[in-house]
Short mmCIF file of C-alpha atoms in Angstrom, two decimals:
data_model
loop_
_atom_site.label_atom_id
_atom_site.label_comp_id
_atom_site.label_asym_id
_atom_site.label_seq_id
_atom_site.Cartn_x
_atom_site.Cartn_y
_atom_site.Cartn_z
CA UNK B 1 -4.09 -57.94 57.68
CA UNK B 2 -7.87 -56.70 57.19
CA UNK B 3 -8.33 -60.25 55.76
CA UNK B 4 -7.36 -61.65 59.09
CA UNK B 5 -9.08 -59.35 61.00
CA UNK B 6 -12.37 -60.20 59.55
CA UNK B 7 -11.60 -63.73 59.88
CA UNK B 8 -11.08 -64.66 55.79
CA UNK B 9 -9.78 -67.65 55.49
CA UNK B 10 -7.31 -68.58 53.01
CA UNK B 11 -9.50 -69.57 49.87
CA UNK B 12 -11.51 -66.08 50.75
CA UNK B 13 -8.31 -64.07 50.73
CA UNK B 14 -7.55 -65.84 47.17
CA UNK B 15 -11.02 -65.29 45.56
CA UNK B 16 -10.48 -61.58 46.91
CA UNK B 17 -7.27 -60.93 45.38
CA UNK B 18 -8.37 -62.55 42.12
CA UNK B 19 -11.06 -60.14 41.85
CA UNK B 20 -9.14 -57.09 42.47
CA UNK B 21 -6.69 -58.06 39.72
CA UNK B 22 -9.34 -58.84 37.24
CA UNK B 23 -10.75 -55.38 37.94
CA UNK B 24 -7.45 -53.74 37.55
CA UNK B 25 -7.05 -55.45 34.05
CA UNK B 26 -10.62 -54.35 33.17
CA UNK B 27 -10.01 -50.58 34.03
CA UNK B 28 -6.53 -50.91 31.68
CA UNK B 29 -8.53 -52.54 29.05
CA UNK B 30 -11.02 -49.56 28.92
CA UNK B 31 -8.21 -46.88 29.20
CA UNK B 32 -6.36 -49.03 26.27
CA UNK B 33 -9.34 -48.97 24.02
CA UNK B 34 -10.27 -45.06 24.75
CA UNK B 35 -6.88 -44.63 24.08
CA UNK B 36 -7.20 -46.86 20.51
CA UNK B 37 -10.24 -44.82 20.09
CA UNK B 38 -8.47 -41.48 20.14
CA UNK B 39 -5.91 -42.84 17.56
CA UNK B 40 -8.30 -43.73 15.07
CA UNK B 41 -10.44 -40.61 15.77
CA UNK B 42 -7.33 -38.29 14.82
CA UNK B 43 -5.73 -40.38 12.22
CA UNK B 44 -9.38 -40.12 10.10
CA UNK B 45 -9.40 -36.53 11.00
CA UNK B 46 -6.09 -35.93 9.71
CA UNK B 47 -6.66 -38.13 6.94
CA UNK B 48 -9.76 -36.66 5.59
CA UNK B 49 -8.31 -33.13 6.10
CA UNK B 50 -5.45 -34.25 3.50
CA UNK B 51 -8.09 -35.75 1.06
CA UNK B 52 -10.11 -32.33 1.44
CA UNK B 53 -6.96 -30.68 0.08
CA UNK B 54 -6.68 -32.83 -2.92
CA UNK B 55 -10.20 -32.77 -3.53
CA UNK B 56 -10.50 -28.84 -3.41
CA UNK B 57 -7.40 -28.56 -5.72
CA UNK B 58 -8.80 -31.07 -8.25
CA UNK B 59 -12.22 -29.16 -7.90
CA UNK B 60 -10.59 -25.70 -8.88
CA UNK B 61 -8.50 -27.38 -11.66
CA UNK B 62 -12.05 -29.20 -13.21
CA UNK B 63 -13.81 -25.86 -12.65
CA UNK B 64 -11.11 -24.15 -14.62
CA UNK B 65 -10.93 -26.78 -17.33
CA UNK B 66 -14.82 -26.91 -17.67
CA UNK B 67 -14.87 -23.11 -18.00
CA UNK B 68 -12.01 -22.67 -20.23
CA UNK B 69 -13.26 -25.43 -22.51
CA UNK B 70 -15.00 -23.15 -25.42
CA UNK B 71 -12.13 -21.11 -25.40
CA UNK B 72 -9.79 -24.46 -25.92
CA UNK B 73 -12.21 -25.20 -28.56
CA UNK B 74 -12.10 -21.93 -30.69
CA UNK B 75 -8.64 -21.01 -30.17
CA UNK B 76 -6.24 -24.04 -29.60
CA UNK B 77 -2.58 -23.35 -29.48
CA UNK B 78 -2.95 -20.18 -31.50
CA UNK B 79 -4.18 -18.67 -28.01
CA UNK B 80 -0.69 -19.20 -26.56
CA UNK B 81 0.86 -17.04 -29.55
CA UNK B 82 -1.59 -14.22 -30.17
CA UNK B 83 -1.02 -10.91 -28.76
CA UNK B 84 -4.46 -9.23 -29.98
CA UNK B 85 -6.90 -9.08 -27.10
CA UNK B 86 -10.28 -7.92 -28.96
CA UNK B 87 -13.29 -9.70 -27.52
CA UNK B 88 -15.61 -7.22 -29.40
CA UNK B 89 -14.49 -8.01 -32.95
CA UNK B 90 -16.39 -10.18 -35.05
CA UNK B 91 -14.89 -12.74 -34.80
CA UNK B 92 -13.34 -12.26 -31.29
CA UNK B 93 -9.52 -12.11 -31.49
CA UNK B 94 -8.56 -13.44 -28.07
CA UNK B 95 -4.87 -14.01 -27.08
CA UNK B 96 -2.85 -14.76 -23.79
CA UNK B 97 0.81 -13.74 -25.50
CA UNK B 98 0.61 -10.30 -23.79
CA UNK B 99 -0.72 -11.21 -20.24
CA UNK B 100 1.77 -14.21 -20.28
CA UNK B 101 4.68 -11.81 -20.92
CA UNK B 102 3.60 -9.33 -18.37
CA UNK B 103 3.17 -11.64 -15.75
CA UNK B 104 6.31 -13.51 -16.20
CA UNK B 105 8.41 -9.74 -16.67
CA UNK B 106 7.03 -8.33 -13.94
CA UNK B 107 7.77 -11.18 -11.59
CA UNK B 108 11.40 -11.58 -12.97
CA UNK B 109 11.86 -7.85 -12.67
CA UNK B 110 10.54 -7.82 -8.94
CA UNK B 111 12.55 -11.03 -7.61
CA UNK B 112 15.54 -9.02 -8.76
CA UNK B 113 15.32 -6.47 -6.52
CA UNK B 114 13.44 -8.18 -4.07
CA UNK B 115 16.13 -11.07 -3.60
CA UNK B 116 19.09 -8.98 -2.80
CA UNK B 117 17.36 -6.66 -0.96
CA UNK B 118 15.60 -9.14 1.07
CA UNK B 119 18.79 -11.30 1.87
CA UNK B 120 20.65 -8.13 2.86
CA UNK B 121 18.25 -6.93 5.51
CA UNK B 122 18.24 -10.52 6.72
CA UNK B 123 21.95 -10.55 6.94
CA UNK B 124 22.15 -6.79 8.64
CA UNK B 125 19.22 -7.87 11.45
CA UNK B 126 21.21 -11.25 12.32
CA UNK B 127 25.03 -10.29 11.97
CA UNK B 128 25.39 -6.47 11.83
CA UNK B 129 22.37 -4.70 13.59
CA UNK B 130 22.79 -3.79 17.14
CA UNK B 131 20.59 -5.62 19.36
CA UNK B 132 18.51 -2.50 20.23
CA UNK B 133 17.01 -2.08 16.57
CA UNK B 134 16.69 -5.49 15.70
CA UNK B 135 13.28 -5.77 17.01
CA UNK B 136 11.92 -2.72 15.69
CA UNK B 137 13.57 -3.11 12.35
CA UNK B 138 12.14 -6.61 12.30
CA UNK B 139 8.85 -5.48 13.20
CA UNK B 140 8.73 -2.98 10.51
CA UNK B 141 9.61 -5.21 7.79
CA UNK B 142 6.93 -8.06 8.90
CA UNK B 143 4.41 -5.05 9.05
CA UNK B 144 4.61 -4.86 5.59
CA UNK B 145 3.21 -8.06 4.71
CA UNK B 146 0.06 -6.98 6.49
CA UNK B 147 -0.80 -3.75 4.36
CA UNK B 148 -3.69 -5.12 2.02
CA UNK B 149 -2.67 -5.05 -1.43
CA UNK B 150 -5.23 -2.59 -2.57
CA UNK B 151 -3.35 0.08 -0.56
CA UNK B 152 -0.42 -0.89 -1.99
CA UNK B 153 -1.89 -0.10 -5.47
CA UNK B 154 -3.49 2.96 -4.61
CA UNK B 155 0.32 4.26 -3.11
CA UNK B 156 1.75 2.97 -6.48
CA UNK B 157 -0.78 5.08 -8.50
CA UNK B 158 -0.85 8.28 -6.59
CA UNK B 159 2.65 8.63 -5.10
CA UNK B 160 5.09 6.15 -6.66
CA UNK B 161 4.05 6.21 -10.20
CA UNK B 162 4.70 10.16 -10.39
CA UNK B 163 8.14 9.85 -8.63
CA UNK B 164 9.10 7.11 -10.99
CA UNK B 165 7.87 9.53 -14.10
CA UNK B 166 9.23 12.35 -13.52
CA UNK B 167 12.92 11.14 -11.98
CA UNK B 168 13.79 7.61 -12.55
CA UNK B 169 12.46 6.99 -15.58
CA UNK B 170 13.79 10.02 -17.45
CA UNK B 171 17.17 9.16 -15.70
CA UNK B 172 17.51 5.47 -17.42
CA UNK B 173 15.98 7.04 -20.49
CA UNK B 174 18.79 9.59 -21.06
CA UNK B 175 21.22 7.11 -19.51
CA UNK B 176 20.91 4.35 -22.12
CA UNK B 177 19.67 6.34 -25.11
CA UNK B 178 21.30 5.27 -28.32
CA UNK B 179 23.21 1.98 -26.56
CA UNK B 180 21.88 -1.19 -28.35
CA UNK B 181 19.36 -3.70 -26.61
CA UNK B 182 19.03 -1.45 -23.30
CA UNK B 183 17.99 1.68 -25.37
CA UNK B 184 15.00 -0.18 -26.28
CA UNK B 185 14.91 -2.04 -23.04
CA UNK B 186 14.72 1.37 -21.34
CA UNK B 187 13.36 3.42 -23.70
CA UNK B 188 10.05 5.42 -24.25
CA UNK B 189 8.19 8.09 -22.96
CA UNK B 190 8.01 7.95 -19.09
CA UNK B 191 4.46 7.10 -17.78
CA UNK B 192 2.77 6.88 -14.21
CA UNK B 193 1.53 3.57 -15.20
CA UNK B 194 4.09 0.56 -16.65
CA UNK B 195 5.42 -2.94 -16.15
CA UNK B 196 8.53 -1.35 -14.16
CA UNK B 197 6.16 0.40 -11.66
CA UNK B 198 4.24 -2.79 -11.30
CA UNK B 199 7.48 -4.76 -10.83
CA UNK B 200 8.86 -2.31 -7.98
CA UNK B 201 5.16 -2.44 -6.33
CA UNK B 202 5.65 -6.63 -6.59
CA UNK B 203 8.91 -6.23 -4.97
CA UNK B 204 7.85 -4.06 -2.19
CA UNK B 205 5.20 -6.72 -1.31
CA UNK B 206 7.29 -9.83 -1.69
CA UNK B 207 10.16 -8.17 0.73
CA UNK B 208 8.57 -8.86 3.85
CA UNK B 209 8.23 -12.86 2.84
CA UNK B 210 12.04 -13.10 1.76
CA UNK B 211 13.23 -11.29 4.38
CA UNK B 212 11.50 -12.89 7.42
CA UNK B 213 12.26 -16.52 5.98
CA UNK B 214 15.82 -15.42 5.64
CA UNK B 215 16.21 -14.01 8.86
CA UNK B 216 14.95 -17.25 10.82
CA UNK B 217 17.41 -19.67 8.71
CA UNK B 218 19.97 -17.16 9.30
CA UNK B 219 19.62 -17.51 12.98
CA UNK B 220 19.76 -21.56 12.95
CA UNK B 221 23.33 -21.29 12.24
CA UNK B 222 25.44 -23.06 14.90
CA UNK B 223 27.22 -19.90 16.68
CA UNK B 224 30.33 -22.48 16.71
CA UNK B 225 30.81 -22.39 12.61
CA UNK B 226 30.78 -18.65 12.49
CA UNK B 227 32.95 -18.30 15.50
CA UNK B 228 35.60 -20.64 14.04
CA UNK B 229 35.45 -18.93 10.50
CA UNK B 230 35.97 -15.52 12.68
CA UNK B 231 38.65 -17.09 14.60
CA UNK B 232 41.03 -17.69 11.84
CA UNK B 233 40.53 -14.39 10.36
CA UNK B 234 37.47 -14.04 8.13
CA UNK B 235 35.64 -10.84 7.61
CA UNK B 236 31.78 -10.70 8.20
CA UNK B 237 31.03 -10.84 4.47
CA UNK B 238 33.37 -13.93 4.09
CA UNK B 239 31.39 -15.51 6.98
CA UNK B 240 28.38 -14.81 5.39
CA UNK B 241 29.15 -16.39 1.93
CA UNK B 242 31.03 -19.23 3.05
CA UNK B 243 29.31 -20.19 6.29
CA UNK B 244 25.87 -18.57 6.69
CA UNK B 245 24.57 -18.64 3.28
CA UNK B 246 25.86 -22.18 2.31
CA UNK B 247 24.23 -23.98 5.83
CA UNK B 248 20.87 -21.69 5.08
CA UNK B 249 20.40 -22.06 1.04
CA UNK B 250 17.61 -24.23 0.92
CA UNK B 251 15.84 -22.16 3.57
CA UNK B 252 16.57 -18.90 1.57
CA UNK B 253 15.43 -20.66 -1.76
CA UNK B 254 12.46 -21.44 -0.48
CA UNK B 255 11.40 -18.38 0.50
CA UNK B 256 12.44 -16.86 -2.53
CA UNK B 257 10.00 -19.30 -4.26
CA UNK B 258 7.34 -18.60 -1.95
CA UNK B 259 7.36 -14.70 -2.57
CA UNK B 260 7.56 -15.79 -6.70
CA UNK B 261 4.44 -17.07 -5.98
CA UNK B 262 2.91 -14.50 -4.37
CA UNK B 263 4.14 -12.21 -7.03
CA UNK B 264 3.09 -14.51 -9.93
CA UNK B 265 -0.61 -14.14 -8.77
CA UNK B 266 -0.99 -10.61 -7.25
CA UNK B 267 -3.70 -8.91 -8.50
CA UNK B 268 -5.08 -5.53 -7.11
CA UNK B 269 -1.91 -3.89 -6.71
CA UNK B 270 -0.89 -4.58 -10.37
CA UNK B 271 -4.17 -3.80 -11.70
CA UNK B 272 -3.62 -0.14 -10.21
CA UNK B 273 -0.43 0.66 -11.46
CA UNK B 274 0.34 -1.71 -14.62
CA UNK B 275 -1.75 0.14 -17.48
CA UNK B 276 -3.82 -2.70 -18.48
CA UNK B 277 -2.55 -2.72 -22.08
CA UNK B 278 -2.46 -5.70 -24.18
CA UNK B 279 0.42 -4.82 -25.98
CA UNK B 280 4.00 -6.32 -26.03
CA UNK B 281 6.57 -3.53 -25.84
CA UNK B 282 10.43 -4.16 -25.49
CA UNK B 283 10.44 -1.22 -22.82
CA UNK B 284 9.91 -1.85 -19.28
CA UNK B 285 8.50 1.92 -18.92
CA UNK B 286 5.82 0.79 -21.04
CA UNK B 287 2.24 -0.01 -19.94
CA UNK B 288 1.39 -3.69 -19.97
CA UNK B 289 -0.76 -6.18 -18.28
CA UNK B 290 -0.88 -9.67 -16.55
CA UNK B 291 -3.07 -12.49 -16.22
CA UNK B 292 -4.26 -11.45 -12.99
CA UNK B 293 -4.98 -7.80 -13.98
CA UNK B 294 -6.31 -8.97 -17.06
CA UNK B 295 -9.14 -11.29 -15.14
CA UNK B 296 -9.55 -8.71 -12.36
CA UNK B 297 -10.41 -5.72 -14.86
CA UNK B 298 -12.61 -7.60 -17.38
CA UNK B 299 -14.51 -11.01 -15.94
CA UNK B 300 -17.48 -8.90 -14.13
CA UNK B 301 -18.24 -7.54 -17.54
CA UNK B 302 -17.36 -10.69 -19.68
CA UNK B 303 -19.98 -13.23 -21.15
CA UNK B 304 -19.88 -16.49 -23.20
CA UNK B 305 -16.17 -17.03 -25.55
CA UNK B 306 -14.54 -13.78 -23.75
CA UNK B 307 -15.31 -15.16 -20.06
CA UNK B 308 -14.24 -18.39 -21.06
CA UNK B 309 -10.86 -17.10 -22.43
CA UNK B 310 -10.64 -15.22 -19.06
CA UNK B 311 -11.08 -18.57 -17.69
CA UNK B 312 -8.42 -20.16 -19.74
CA UNK B 313 -6.21 -17.26 -18.53
CA UNK B 314 -6.91 -18.39 -15.20
CA UNK B 315 -5.73 -21.83 -15.86
CA UNK B 316 -2.73 -20.91 -17.63
CA UNK B 317 -1.93 -19.07 -14.43
CA UNK B 318 -2.33 -22.20 -12.21
CA UNK B 319 -0.47 -24.29 -14.45
CA UNK B 320 2.53 -21.53 -15.01
CA UNK B 321 2.62 -21.51 -10.94
CA UNK B 322 2.39 -25.08 -10.64
CA UNK B 323 5.16 -25.62 -12.98
CA UNK B 324 7.61 -22.87 -10.88
CA UNK B 325 6.95 -24.49 -7.47
CA UNK B 326 7.46 -27.97 -8.61
CA UNK B 327 10.51 -27.15 -10.16
CA UNK B 328 11.66 -25.04 -6.91
CA UNK B 329 10.68 -27.76 -5.22
CA UNK B 330 12.82 -30.43 -7.42
CA UNK B 331 16.18 -27.88 -7.10
CA UNK B 332 15.40 -28.02 -3.13
CA UNK B 333 15.54 -32.03 -3.54
CA UNK B 334 18.55 -31.72 -5.50
CA UNK B 335 20.28 -29.48 -2.96
CA UNK B 336 19.30 -31.48 -0.37
CA UNK B 337 20.85 -34.79 -1.58
CA UNK B 338 24.05 -32.97 -2.93
CA UNK B 339 24.30 -31.78 0.65
CA UNK B 340 23.41 -35.28 2.32
CA UNK B 341 26.53 -36.62 -0.01
#
């Protein structure tokens, strides 16, 4: 109509329509170019971020290897089998057996305590707890994860350690006195600073991770599955055992492995309460040390071969954590594959 009012002919109208189409096509082309540019930028940002993680990981490994190389050349494989730690001796005698023993033992004891308690709390919050209490209890558990580790160490040193030495440890010492094997494990004089005390602190510290992740995965169980189990007469325990845990086992194991990684590398809290003794004792009530505690307590005053040995301890902790998490990942993959079949 506009063209007719302006007296345009058919040729002019065709030219005008062609110009409009070309402008619209040009606008679409510019928009597509902008979208493609945004995609390329996003792709390279994410790719560089992923590569940066690998570069940082490789840099950490290389720095540990370079720093620990003198100790590797000096001690070789005997570093793993030597218990004595005497940096001031001539020549120095340095071995990782005691820190490795303490690291593995405290982590095992801590996870043995934290896993059943954490899963039990998660089951209570999702299946048994009244609605009005779920929020406060869940928030209190999660707040435990926000407490600095040095506060746990101070609390363990001044409060928990004396309580355990005055009540819990004497009870177990008397209970298993004279019993083969158990008498050695729970033997010795009570002590404020011990492997057991450090393990209990670790269990409290990793408890929020296990509880929070277990609770989150428990809430993903379809209600129809639990209702069907209750409908055929199952008890709450049977529903949890045969429905909830099998459905969420991958997530529960993942949470436990995350907590184990935290337990293996915890430093300040353990340093406060473990005793820092480079001695292997069959009793869990005896003082000991871990890799992280040994590094934290001695690195500032170390130099030369002593410092290199501490770097080698850090490398061993890195390797130990890597293999533990890798084994956990492989186990999760096998569970997922089995569940898929």
